[in-house]
Coordinates of C-alpha atoms in Angstrom, one line a residue:
Chain A
M7 CA 87.0 114.4 177.7
V8 CA 84.9 111.2 177.3
A9 CA 82.5 112.5 180.0
A10 CA 82.1 115.8 178.1
L11 CA 81.3 114.0 174.9
A12 CA 78.8 111.7 176.7
A13 CA 77.2 114.8 178.2
A14 CA 77.0 116.5 174.8
L15 CA 75.3 113.4 173.3
W16 CA 72.9 113.2 176.2
V17 CA 71.9 116.8 175.7
G18 CA 71.5 116.2 172.0
R19 CA 69.4 113.2 172.4
S20 CA 67.2 114.6 175.1
G21 CA 65.8 117.2 172.5
A22 CA 62.0 117.1 171.8
A23 CA 60.7 114.7 169.2
P24 CA 60.1 116.5 165.8
D25 CA 56.7 118.3 165.5
L26 CA 54.9 116.9 162.4
T27 CA 52.1 119.5 162.4
P28 CA 53.8 122.2 160.3
S29 CA 54.7 119.7 157.6
I30 CA 51.2 118.2 157.6
R31 CA 49.7 121.7 157.3
E32 CA 51.9 122.3 154.3
I33 CA 50.8 119.1 152.6
F34 CA 47.1 119.7 153.5
P35 CA 46.8 123.6 153.6
P36 CA 43.2 123.7 155.0
A37 CA 44.1 121.3 157.8
V38 CA 42.9 122.4 161.2
S39 CA 42.7 119.3 163.4
F40 CA 44.5 116.0 163.6
E41 CA 43.8 112.6 165.1
E42 CA 46.5 110.1 165.6
Q43 CA 45.4 106.5 165.1
G44 CA 48.4 104.2 165.5
E45 CA 51.0 105.0 162.9
V46 CA 48.6 107.1 160.8
T47 CA 47.3 110.6 161.5
S48 CA 43.9 111.6 160.2
V49 CA 43.7 115.2 159.0
F50 CA 40.5 117.3 159.1
D51 CA 39.5 120.8 157.9
D52 CA 37.6 123.5 159.7
D53 CA 34.2 121.7 159.2
G54 CA 35.5 118.4 160.5
R55 CA 35.7 117.0 157.0
L56 CA 38.4 114.3 156.4
L57 CA 41.1 115.7 154.1
G58 CA 43.3 112.6 154.2
W59 CA 45.9 110.7 156.2
A60 CA 49.5 111.4 156.9
A61 CA 52.2 108.9 158.0
T62 CA 56.0 109.1 158.5
G63 CA 58.8 107.0 157.1
S64 CA 62.5 106.9 157.9
A65 CA 65.6 105.7 156.2
A66 CA 69.4 106.2 156.3
G67 CA 70.9 109.0 154.1
Y68 CA 74.6 109.6 153.4
G69 CA 75.4 111.1 156.8
G70 CA 72.5 110.1 158.9
P71 CA 68.8 109.2 159.1
M72 CA 66.0 111.1 157.4
L73 CA 62.4 111.4 158.5
V74 CA 59.6 112.3 156.0
V75 CA 55.9 112.7 156.2
V76 CA 53.6 111.8 153.3
G77 CA 49.9 112.8 152.8
V78 CA 47.3 110.6 151.0
D79 CA 43.7 111.8 150.3
P80 CA 40.6 109.6 150.9
S81 CA 40.7 108.5 147.2
G82 CA 44.2 107.1 147.6
T83 CA 46.0 109.8 145.8
V84 CA 49.3 111.1 147.1
V85 CA 48.9 114.8 148.0
G86 CA 52.5 115.5 148.8
G87 CA 55.4 115.0 151.2
R88 CA 58.0 116.8 153.2
V89 CA 61.3 116.0 154.9
V90 CA 60.5 116.7 158.6
E91 CA 64.0 116.1 159.9
H92 CA 67.4 114.9 158.5
R93 CA 70.9 114.3 159.8
D94 CA 72.3 114.1 156.3
T95 CA 75.3 116.0 155.0
P96 CA 73.8 119.3 153.9
M97 CA 75.4 119.3 150.5
F98 CA 74.1 115.9 149.6
F99 CA 70.7 116.6 151.0
Q100 CA 70.4 119.7 148.8
L101 CA 71.6 117.8 145.7
A102 CA 68.9 115.1 146.3
R103 CA 66.2 117.8 145.8
P104 CA 63.5 116.0 147.9
D105 CA 60.9 118.7 147.3
E106 CA 61.2 118.0 143.5
F107 CA 60.5 114.3 144.2
F108 CA 57.4 115.0 146.3
R109 CA 56.1 117.6 143.7
S110 CA 56.5 114.9 141.0
V111 CA 54.6 112.2 142.9
A112 CA 51.8 114.4 144.1
G113 CA 48.5 113.6 142.3
T114 CA 49.5 110.0 141.7
P115 CA 47.5 107.1 143.2
F116 CA 49.6 105.5 145.9
G117 CA 49.8 102.2 143.9
E118 CA 51.3 103.9 140.9
V119 CA 54.0 106.0 142.4
D120 CA 57.3 105.9 140.5
Y121 CA 60.1 105.3 143.0
D122 CA 62.8 105.5 140.4
Y123 CA 64.6 108.7 141.4
D124 CA 66.5 109.0 138.2
T125 CA 63.4 109.1 136.1
V126 CA 61.4 111.3 138.5
V127 CA 64.0 113.9 139.5
G128 CA 67.0 113.1 137.3
V129 CA 70.6 112.4 138.2
T130 CA 71.4 114.0 141.5
G131 CA 75.0 113.2 142.5
A132 CA 73.6 112.2 145.9
T133 CA 72.7 108.6 145.5
R134 CA 72.5 107.7 149.2
S135 CA 70.4 110.8 150.1
S136 CA 68.0 110.3 147.2
E137 CA 67.6 106.6 148.1
A138 CA 66.8 107.7 151.6
V139 CA 64.0 110.0 150.3
V140 CA 62.5 107.2 148.3
A141 CA 62.8 104.6 151.0
S142 CA 61.2 106.9 153.6
A143 CA 58.4 107.9 151.2
R144 CA 57.7 104.3 150.3
A145 CA 57.6 103.3 154.0
A146 CA 55.2 106.2 154.8
I147 CA 52.9 105.4 151.9
A148 CA 52.9 101.7 152.8
K149 CA 51.7 102.6 156.3
V150 CA 48.7 104.6 154.9
A151 CA 48.0 101.9 152.3
G152 CA 48.0 99.1 154.8
D153 CA 46.1 101.0 157.6
R154 CA 43.4 102.7 155.5
F155 CA 43.1 100.8 152.3
D156 CA 44.0 97.3 153.4
V157 CA 46.7 97.2 150.7
H158 CA 49.8 95.6 152.1
Y159 CA 53.2 95.9 150.6
P160 CA 55.9 93.5 151.6
A161 CA 58.9 95.2 153.2
P162 CA 61.7 95.6 150.7
R163 CA 64.1 92.7 150.7
R164 CA 67.4 93.5 152.2
S165 CA 70.5 92.2 150.5
F166 CA 74.2 93.2 150.6
E167 CA 75.3 95.7 148.0
F168 CA 78.5 94.3 146.7
G169 CA 80.1 96.2 143.8
L170 CA 83.5 97.5 142.8
L171 CA 83.9 99.7 145.9
E172 CA 83.2 96.8 148.3
L173 CA 85.5 94.4 146.4
V174 CA 88.3 96.9 146.3
T175 CA 88.1 97.9 150.0
L176 CA 88.1 94.2 150.9
V177 CA 91.1 93.4 148.7
L178 CA 93.0 96.4 149.9
L179 CA 92.3 95.4 153.6
V180 CA 93.6 91.9 153.0
V181 CA 96.6 92.9 150.9
G182 CA 97.4 95.8 153.2
F183 CA 97.3 93.5 156.3
A184 CA 99.4 90.8 154.7
V185 CA 102.0 93.3 153.4
H186 CA 102.1 95.2 156.7
R187 CA 102.6 92.1 158.8
N188 CA 105.1 90.2 156.6
G189 CA 107.0 93.0 154.8
G190 CA 109.1 91.5 152.1
P191 CA 110.9 93.1 149.1
L192 CA 107.8 94.0 147.3
R193 CA 106.3 95.9 150.2
R194 CA 107.0 99.4 148.7
Y195 CA 105.5 98.5 145.3
L196 CA 102.5 96.8 146.8
R197 CA 101.8 99.8 149.0
W198 CA 102.0 102.1 146.0
A199 CA 99.6 99.7 144.1
C200 CA 97.2 99.7 147.0
Q201 CA 97.3 103.4 147.4
L202 CA 96.8 104.2 143.7
T203 CA 93.9 101.8 143.6
G204 CA 92.4 103.5 146.6
L205 CA 93.0 106.9 145.0
L206 CA 91.1 105.9 141.9
V207 CA 88.3 103.8 143.3
I208 CA 87.6 105.0 146.9
G209 CA 88.5 108.6 145.9
F210 CA 87.7 109.7 142.4
W211 CA 85.2 106.9 141.5
Y212 CA 83.1 106.7 144.7
N213 CA 84.3 109.7 146.9
S214 CA 83.9 107.4 149.9
P215 CA 86.9 107.9 152.2
V216 CA 86.3 107.5 156.0
S217 CA 85.5 110.9 157.3
L218 CA 85.0 112.5 160.7
A219 CA 81.3 112.8 160.0
K220 CA 81.0 109.0 159.7
L221 CA 83.0 108.4 162.9
T222 CA 80.9 111.0 164.7
A223 CA 77.7 109.4 163.4
I224 CA 78.9 106.1 165.1
L225 CA 79.8 107.9 168.3
S226 CA 76.2 109.4 168.3
G227 CA 74.8 105.9 168.0
Y228 CA 73.8 106.0 164.4
F229 CA 75.2 102.9 162.6
P230 CA 74.8 103.0 158.8
S231 CA 73.2 99.8 157.5
I232 CA 75.8 97.1 156.9
Y233 CA 73.8 96.0 153.8
T234 CA 74.5 99.3 152.1
H235 CA 77.7 100.4 153.8
L236 CA 79.8 97.3 153.7
A237 CA 82.8 99.2 152.2
F238 CA 82.7 101.7 155.0
Y239 CA 82.7 98.9 157.7
T240 CA 85.6 97.3 155.8
M241 CA 87.6 100.5 156.0
L242 CA 86.6 101.0 159.6
V243 CA 87.9 97.6 160.5
G244 CA 91.1 98.4 158.7
F245 CA 91.4 101.6 160.8
L246 CA 90.2 100.5 164.2
V247 CA 91.7 97.0 164.6
T248 CA 95.1 97.8 163.2
S249 CA 95.3 101.1 165.1
L250 CA 95.0 99.0 168.3
L251 CA 97.6 96.4 167.1
Y252 CA 100.2 98.4 165.3
R253 CA 102.0 101.7 165.3
R254 CA 100.2 102.7 162.1
N255 CA 96.9 101.5 160.7
I256 CA 96.1 99.7 157.5
Y257 CA 93.5 102.2 156.3
C258 CA 95.7 105.2 156.4
L259 CA 98.7 103.4 154.9
Y260 CA 97.1 101.4 152.2
M261 CA 93.5 102.5 151.5
C262 CA 93.0 106.3 152.1
P263 CA 92.8 108.1 148.8
F264 CA 93.7 111.5 150.2
G265 CA 96.9 110.1 151.7
A266 CA 97.7 108.6 148.2
A267 CA 97.1 111.9 146.5
Q268 CA 99.5 113.7 148.9
R269 CA 102.1 111.0 148.4
C270 CA 101.9 111.3 144.6
I271 CA 102.5 115.1 144.9
G272 CA 105.3 114.5 147.3
V273 CA 107.1 112.5 144.6
I274 CA 107.1 115.6 142.4
G275 CA 108.3 117.8 145.3
G276 CA 110.9 115.3 146.5
L277 CA 111.3 117.2 149.8
N278 CA 110.6 116.3 153.4
L279 CA 111.3 119.3 155.6
A280 CA 111.2 118.5 159.3
L281 CA 109.5 120.7 161.9
P282 CA 111.0 121.1 165.4
G283 CA 109.5 119.1 168.2
W284 CA 107.7 122.0 169.8
A285 CA 106.0 122.9 166.4
V286 CA 104.9 119.3 166.0
R287 CA 103.5 119.2 169.5
F288 CA 101.7 122.5 169.0
L289 CA 100.1 121.4 165.7
D290 CA 99.1 118.0 167.3
G291 CA 97.5 119.8 170.2
A292 CA 95.7 122.4 168.1
R293 CA 94.3 119.6 165.8
N294 CA 93.1 117.6 168.9
V295 CA 91.3 120.7 170.2
L296 CA 89.6 121.3 166.8
V297 CA 88.6 117.6 166.5
F298 CA 87.2 117.6 170.0
A299 CA 85.2 120.8 169.4
A300 CA 83.8 119.5 166.1
I301 CA 82.7 116.2 167.7
F302 CA 81.3 118.0 170.8
A303 CA 79.3 120.4 168.6
A304 CA 78.1 117.6 166.4
L305 CA 76.9 115.5 169.3
I306 CA 75.2 118.3 171.2
T307 CA 73.3 119.3 168.0
L308 CA 72.9 115.7 166.9
Q309 CA 74.2 116.6 163.5
P310 CA 77.2 114.3 162.9
A311 CA 77.5 115.3 159.3
L312 CA 78.5 118.8 160.3
A313 CA 81.7 117.6 162.1
S314 CA 83.5 117.0 158.8
Y315 CA 86.2 119.5 157.8
E316 CA 88.1 117.4 155.4
P317 CA 88.4 118.8 151.9
F318 CA 87.5 115.4 150.4
A319 CA 84.5 116.7 148.4
A320 CA 86.6 119.4 146.8
M321 CA 89.3 116.9 145.9
F322 CA 87.2 114.0 144.7
A323 CA 83.8 115.5 143.7
L324 CA 85.1 118.9 142.7
T325 CA 82.6 120.6 145.0
G326 CA 83.0 122.5 148.2
S327 CA 83.0 125.9 150.0
T328 CA 85.7 128.5 149.4
W329 CA 87.4 127.5 152.7
Q330 CA 87.5 123.9 151.6
W331 CA 89.0 124.8 148.3
L332 CA 91.6 127.0 150.0
L333 CA 92.4 124.2 152.5
L334 CA 92.8 121.7 149.7
F335 CA 95.1 124.0 147.8
L336 CA 97.2 124.6 150.9
V337 CA 97.5 120.9 151.7
L338 CA 98.5 120.0 148.1
V339 CA 101.1 122.8 148.0
T340 CA 102.6 121.8 151.3
S341 CA 102.7 118.2 150.1
L342 CA 105.6 119.4 147.8
L343 CA 107.6 120.4 150.9
V344 CA 106.7 117.7 153.5
R345 CA 105.5 114.1 153.2
T346 CA 101.7 113.7 153.7
P347 CA 101.2 116.9 155.6
W348 CA 97.4 116.3 156.0
C349 CA 97.9 112.8 157.5
R350 CA 100.6 113.9 159.9
F351 CA 99.3 117.2 161.2
L352 CA 95.7 117.9 160.2
C353 CA 93.7 114.7 159.7
P354 CA 91.1 114.0 162.4
M355 CA 91.8 110.3 161.9
R356 CA 95.3 111.0 163.3
S357 CA 93.8 112.0 166.7
F358 CA 91.7 108.8 166.8
E359 CA 94.7 106.7 165.8
I360 CA 96.8 108.1 168.6
V361 CA 94.0 107.4 171.2
L362 CA 93.5 103.9 169.9
R363 CA 97.3 103.2 169.7
N364 CA 97.7 104.3 173.3
I365 CA 94.8 102.1 174.4
G366 CA 96.4 99.1 172.5
Q367 CA 99.8 99.8 174.1
G368 CA 98.2 100.1 177.6
V369 CA 96.4 96.8 177.2
R370 CA 99.5 95.0 176.0
K371 CA 101.6 96.5 178.8
N372 CA 99.0 95.4 181.4
G373 CA 98.9 92.0 179.8
A374 CA 102.7 91.6 179.9
A375 CA 102.9 92.8 183.5
S376 CA 100.3 90.4 184.9
Chain B
M24 CA 128.9 123.6 176.2
S25 CA 125.7 123.5 178.2
G26 CA 122.3 125.2 178.6
R27 CA 119.0 124.9 176.7
P28 CA 119.2 123.8 173.1
R29 CA 118.3 126.6 170.8
T30 CA 115.0 126.3 168.9
R31 CA 115.9 128.3 165.8
I32 CA 114.2 127.2 162.7
G33 CA 115.0 128.0 159.1
L34 CA 113.0 130.0 156.6
G35 CA 111.6 126.9 154.9
Q36 CA 110.5 125.4 158.2
G37 CA 109.1 128.8 159.3
L38 CA 107.0 129.1 156.2
L39 CA 105.8 125.5 156.5
F40 CA 104.7 126.1 160.1
L41 CA 102.9 129.3 159.0
A42 CA 101.2 127.2 156.3
F43 CA 100.0 124.7 158.9
L44 CA 98.7 127.5 161.1
L45 CA 96.8 128.9 158.1
A46 CA 95.4 125.4 157.5
L47 CA 94.2 125.2 161.1
G48 CA 92.5 128.6 160.7
L49 CA 90.8 127.4 157.5
I50 CA 89.6 124.2 159.4
A51 CA 88.2 126.5 162.1
A52 CA 86.4 128.6 159.5
I53 CA 84.9 125.4 157.8
L54 CA 83.6 124.2 161.2
Y55 CA 82.2 127.7 162.0
E56 CA 80.5 127.7 158.6
N57 CA 79.1 124.2 159.2
F58 CA 77.6 124.8 162.6
F59 CA 76.7 128.5 162.6
A60 CA 76.8 130.2 159.2
A61 CA 74.9 127.4 157.4
G62 CA 72.3 127.3 160.2

């Protein structure tokens, strides 16, 4: 299984580098010939007249990296830009409306480009993706400015983003770990407090639960920046480390907003129907097959964002396809009949949890035997 | 009394199992849409 996934990743990664020519031709319609000089490509028309220069920039979006190319004419005016390639979640990429950003900055001298997405394009609902468009465009323009106009912009300073989401995930991890380890009479109440906080902040406020897309991105070798994704790494630690150590992991028990939502509905239903062993084994197997297929397809196409099948966006951002809405409805209704049905039978994290738990148990058994 | 245990399930459990099968079908449809229909 691991070998199949490794082979899929190898096939995905061995694809040809993206061809910039079509995008440069769109930016400079009369372009006929190109001359690469370092990081900047000079663009010429039919008569060999210089039309301008093009350069690429790259940055991380919501689900993966984005590559853009920007054109600047000999007077230093931005002519336009295009997204050449992206691994972002399609929905967020569309919401970011990168074409609108490039249309707005076209005709502006490179030193006067307004990089404030909110004022240029308006509120998008895709913060990470729009930030990636801006950061990539800025990097591309900086290359042309430095190389052709001797105007050097310092690289943007990197600092940790630490807001409410980061604070809450960190507190939930620490509290969850302490409560899970030590138990105590307040355990039940503390778990409810943690889960409701996760539901409100990680779910409804930020819509940032750990998803199969993000896990697949990591498997494909794309690690989101720790400066901007500290909350994600906190949740990942909660999931990975405690899956190896315990029977259940801290993320699923104390942080996941979708688990909390099902638990709340379960209180209303008050039922917990049990399925026979063969049915549980069948559902486990079918989920594992789907998760494997999703990861395999995502690695071979190098599109980790497409692996996600969770109805999180429908639940927390009120957006999704018809299938996702139907899945959400079904899960919420079955939550009335059985406790946390998604977590137990359908969630891709469950497949990862079982693999990690088996690895942890194997290591402990070997350690005890030697 | 001996022999294989019977695996009869009640109506509620049967419906629940069908609901999970439907959910798996929906997941397959979402993945198909992601990789093929959406291009």
